[in-house]
Amino acid sequence: ARVAGTTEFQSFSMPTERADWPASVGAIDLAVHDLPHPSSYTEWWYYNTHFEDAGGNKFSAFVAFFRVLRSFDAKTGERQYAHALNWALTDVGAKKYIPTVLLDKASP
């Protein structure tokens, strides 16, 4: 088994020094930096919102998508990922919270 070395730890601890992450100073290009980063082992994207329906009932919603590196082929450079989706809806007036988690079959 391969043990993580200093370079891998620095890459983990200082993402702004990775080529596929934005620099610590300067503009962020969302067309590039809002996409998955090949240098990352785990990434997630999430969205929160609050809204009302036509009857004035209040709700909030949350969704998070996770991507986790499952394996890496050193010869080909091919990466295999596992994914998960978490979401929840809150009906504020009814005091109901409805969560759901979906995992793909490859999830650890």
C-alpha positions as a LaTeX table, in Angstrom:
\begin{tabular}{lrrr}
\hline
Residue & $x$ (\AA) & $y$ (\AA) & $z$ (\AA) \\
\hline
Ala1 & 0.00 & 0.00 & 0.00 \\
Arg2 & 1.13 & 3.49 & $-0.78$ \\
Val3 & 1.52 & 5.95 & 2.09 \\
Ala4 & 0.75 & 9.59 & 1.48 \\
Gly5 & 3.91 & 11.69 & 1.34 \\
Thr6 & 4.71 & 15.30 & 2.00 \\
Thr7 & 3.68 & 16.44 & $-1.48$ \\
Glu8 & 0.25 & 14.82 & $-1.15$ \\
Phe9 & $-0.26$ & 16.35 & 2.30 \\
Gln10 & 0.70 & 19.80 & 1.02 \\
Ser11 & $-1.74$ & 19.37 & $-1.86$ \\
Phe12 & $-4.47$ & 18.49 & 0.64 \\
Ser13 & $-3.66$ & 21.24 & 3.12 \\
Met14 & $-3.09$ & 24.01 & 0.56 \\
Pro15 & $-5.64$ & 23.63 & $-2.26$ \\
Thr16 & $-4.84$ & 27.10 & $-3.65$ \\
Glu17 & $-1.43$ & 25.75 & $-4.68$ \\
Arg18 & $-3.00$ & 23.06 & $-6.90$ \\
Ala19 & $-3.07$ & 23.85 & $-10.61$ \\
Asp20 & $-6.82$ & 23.16 & $-10.90$ \\
Trp21 & $-7.86$ & 25.42 & $-7.96$ \\
Pro22 & $-8.09$ & 29.21 & $-7.97$ \\
Ala23 & $-5.11$ & 31.16 & $-6.67$ \\
Ser24 & $-5.31$ & 32.65 & $-3.18$ \\
Val25 & $-5.40$ & 36.11 & $-4.79$ \\
Gly26 & $-7.24$ & 37.09 & $-7.94$ \\
Ala27 & $-10.40$ & 36.32 & $-9.85$ \\
Ile28 & $-12.28$ & 33.05 & $-9.72$ \\
Asp29 & $-13.33$ & 31.70 & $-13.12$ \\
Leu30 & $-16.55$ & 29.77 & $-12.39$ \\
Ala31 & $-16.42$ & 28.13 & $-15.83$ \\
Val32 & $-13.27$ & 26.38 & $-14.56$ \\
His33 & $-13.36$ & 26.44 & $-10.77$ \\
Asp34 & $-17.01$ & 25.48 & $-10.24$ \\
Leu35 & $-16.35$ & 22.12 & $-11.92$ \\
Pro36 & $-14.91$ & 18.95 & $-10.33$ \\
His37 & $-11.21$ & 19.23 & $-9.51$ \\
Pro38 & $-9.12$ & 16.19 & $-10.55$ \\
Ser39 & $-6.67$ & 16.91 & $-7.69$ \\
Ser40 & $-9.41$ & 16.46 & $-5.05$ \\
Tyr41 & $-10.25$ & 13.17 & $-3.41$ \\
Thr42 & $-13.59$ & 14.44 & $-2.07$ \\
Glu43 & $-15.73$ & 17.34 & $-3.26$ \\
Trp44 & $-19.26$ & 18.50 & $-2.70$ \\
Trp45 & $-21.65$ & 21.05 & $-4.09$ \\
Tyr46 & $-24.67$ & 22.29 & $-2.18$ \\
Tyr47 & $-27.63$ & 24.60 & $-2.50$ \\
Asn48 & $-29.96$ & 26.09 & 0.12 \\
Thr49 & $-33.16$ & 27.98 & $-0.56$ \\
His50 & $-36.23$ & 29.37 & 1.20 \\
Phe51 & $-39.52$ & 29.85 & $-0.61$ \\
Glu52 & $-43.29$ & 30.18 & $-0.27$ \\
Asp53 & $-45.96$ & 28.38 & $-2.25$ \\
Ala54 & $-49.00$ & 30.12 & $-3.80$ \\
Gly55 & $-50.88$ & 29.72 & $-0.49$ \\
Gly56 & $-48.17$ & 31.52 & 1.50 \\
Asn57 & $-46.82$ & 28.35 & 3.15 \\
Lys58 & $-43.12$ & 28.63 & 3.93 \\
Phe59 & $-40.55$ & 25.99 & 3.01 \\
Ser60 & $-36.81$ & 25.55 & 2.94 \\
Ala61 & $-34.81$ & 23.07 & 0.91 \\
Phe62 & $-31.26$ & 21.80 & 0.94 \\
Val63 & $-29.41$ & 19.62 & $-1.55$ \\
Ala64 & $-25.80$ & 18.39 & $-1.51$ \\
Phe65 & $-24.01$ & 16.31 & $-4.12$ \\
Phe66 & $-20.82$ & 14.48 & $-3.08$ \\
Arg67 & $-18.09$ & 12.95 & $-5.23$ \\
Val68 & $-15.47$ & 10.74 & $-3.53$ \\
Leu69 & $-12.42$ & 9.19 & $-5.19$ \\
Arg70 & $-12.86$ & 5.42 & $-4.96$ \\
Ser71 & $-9.81$ & 4.24 & $-6.87$ \\
Phe72 & $-6.95$ & 5.48 & $-9.01$ \\
Asp73 & $-5.11$ & 3.46 & $-11.66$ \\
Ala74 & $-1.47$ & 4.61 & $-11.52$ \\
Lys75 & $-0.73$ & 3.18 & $-14.99$ \\
Thr76 & $-3.59$ & 4.84 & $-16.89$ \\
Gly77 & $-4.38$ & 7.75 & $-14.58$ \\
Glu78 & $-8.03$ & 6.72 & $-14.64$ \\
Arg79 & $-10.06$ & 7.66 & $-11.58$ \\
Gln80 & $-13.22$ & 5.96 & $-10.37$ \\
Tyr81 & $-15.64$ & 7.92 & $-8.18$ \\
Ala82 & $-18.52$ & 7.15 & $-5.86$ \\
His83 & $-21.39$ & 9.62 & $-5.50$ \\
Ala84 & $-24.03$ & 10.56 & $-2.96$ \\
Leu85 & $-26.98$ & 12.92 & $-2.99$ \\
Asn86 & $-28.47$ & 14.34 & 0.21 \\
Trp87 & $-31.55$ & 16.51 & 0.16 \\
Ala88 & $-34.18$ & 17.71 & 2.57 \\
Leu89 & $-37.38$ & 19.71 & 2.49 \\
Thr90 & $-38.70$ & 21.57 & 5.52 \\
Asp91 & $-42.36$ & 22.52 & 5.76 \\
Val92 & $-42.03$ & 25.38 & 8.24 \\
Gly93 & $-45.73$ & 25.72 & 9.11 \\
Ala94 & $-46.31$ & 21.99 & 9.58 \\
Lys95 & $-42.96$ & 21.63 & 11.40 \\
Lys96 & $-42.02$ & 18.71 & 9.14 \\
Tyr97 & $-38.50$ & 17.84 & 8.02 \\
Ile98 & $-38.20$ & 15.31 & 5.20 \\
Pro99 & $-34.62$ & 14.15 & 4.49 \\
Thr100 & $-33.38$ & 11.70 & 1.86 \\
Val101 & $-29.95$ & 10.25 & 1.12 \\
Leu102 & $-29.12$ & 8.43 & $-2.12$ \\
Leu103 & $-25.87$ & 6.50 & $-2.51$ \\
Asp104 & $-24.56$ & 4.78 & $-5.60$ \\
Lys105 & $-23.57$ & 1.13 & $-5.34$ \\
Ala106 & $-19.87$ & 2.05 & $-5.36$ \\
Ser107 & $-20.07$ & 4.25 & $-2.26$ \\
Pro108 & $-17.62$ & 3.34 & 0.49 \\
\hline
\end{tabular}
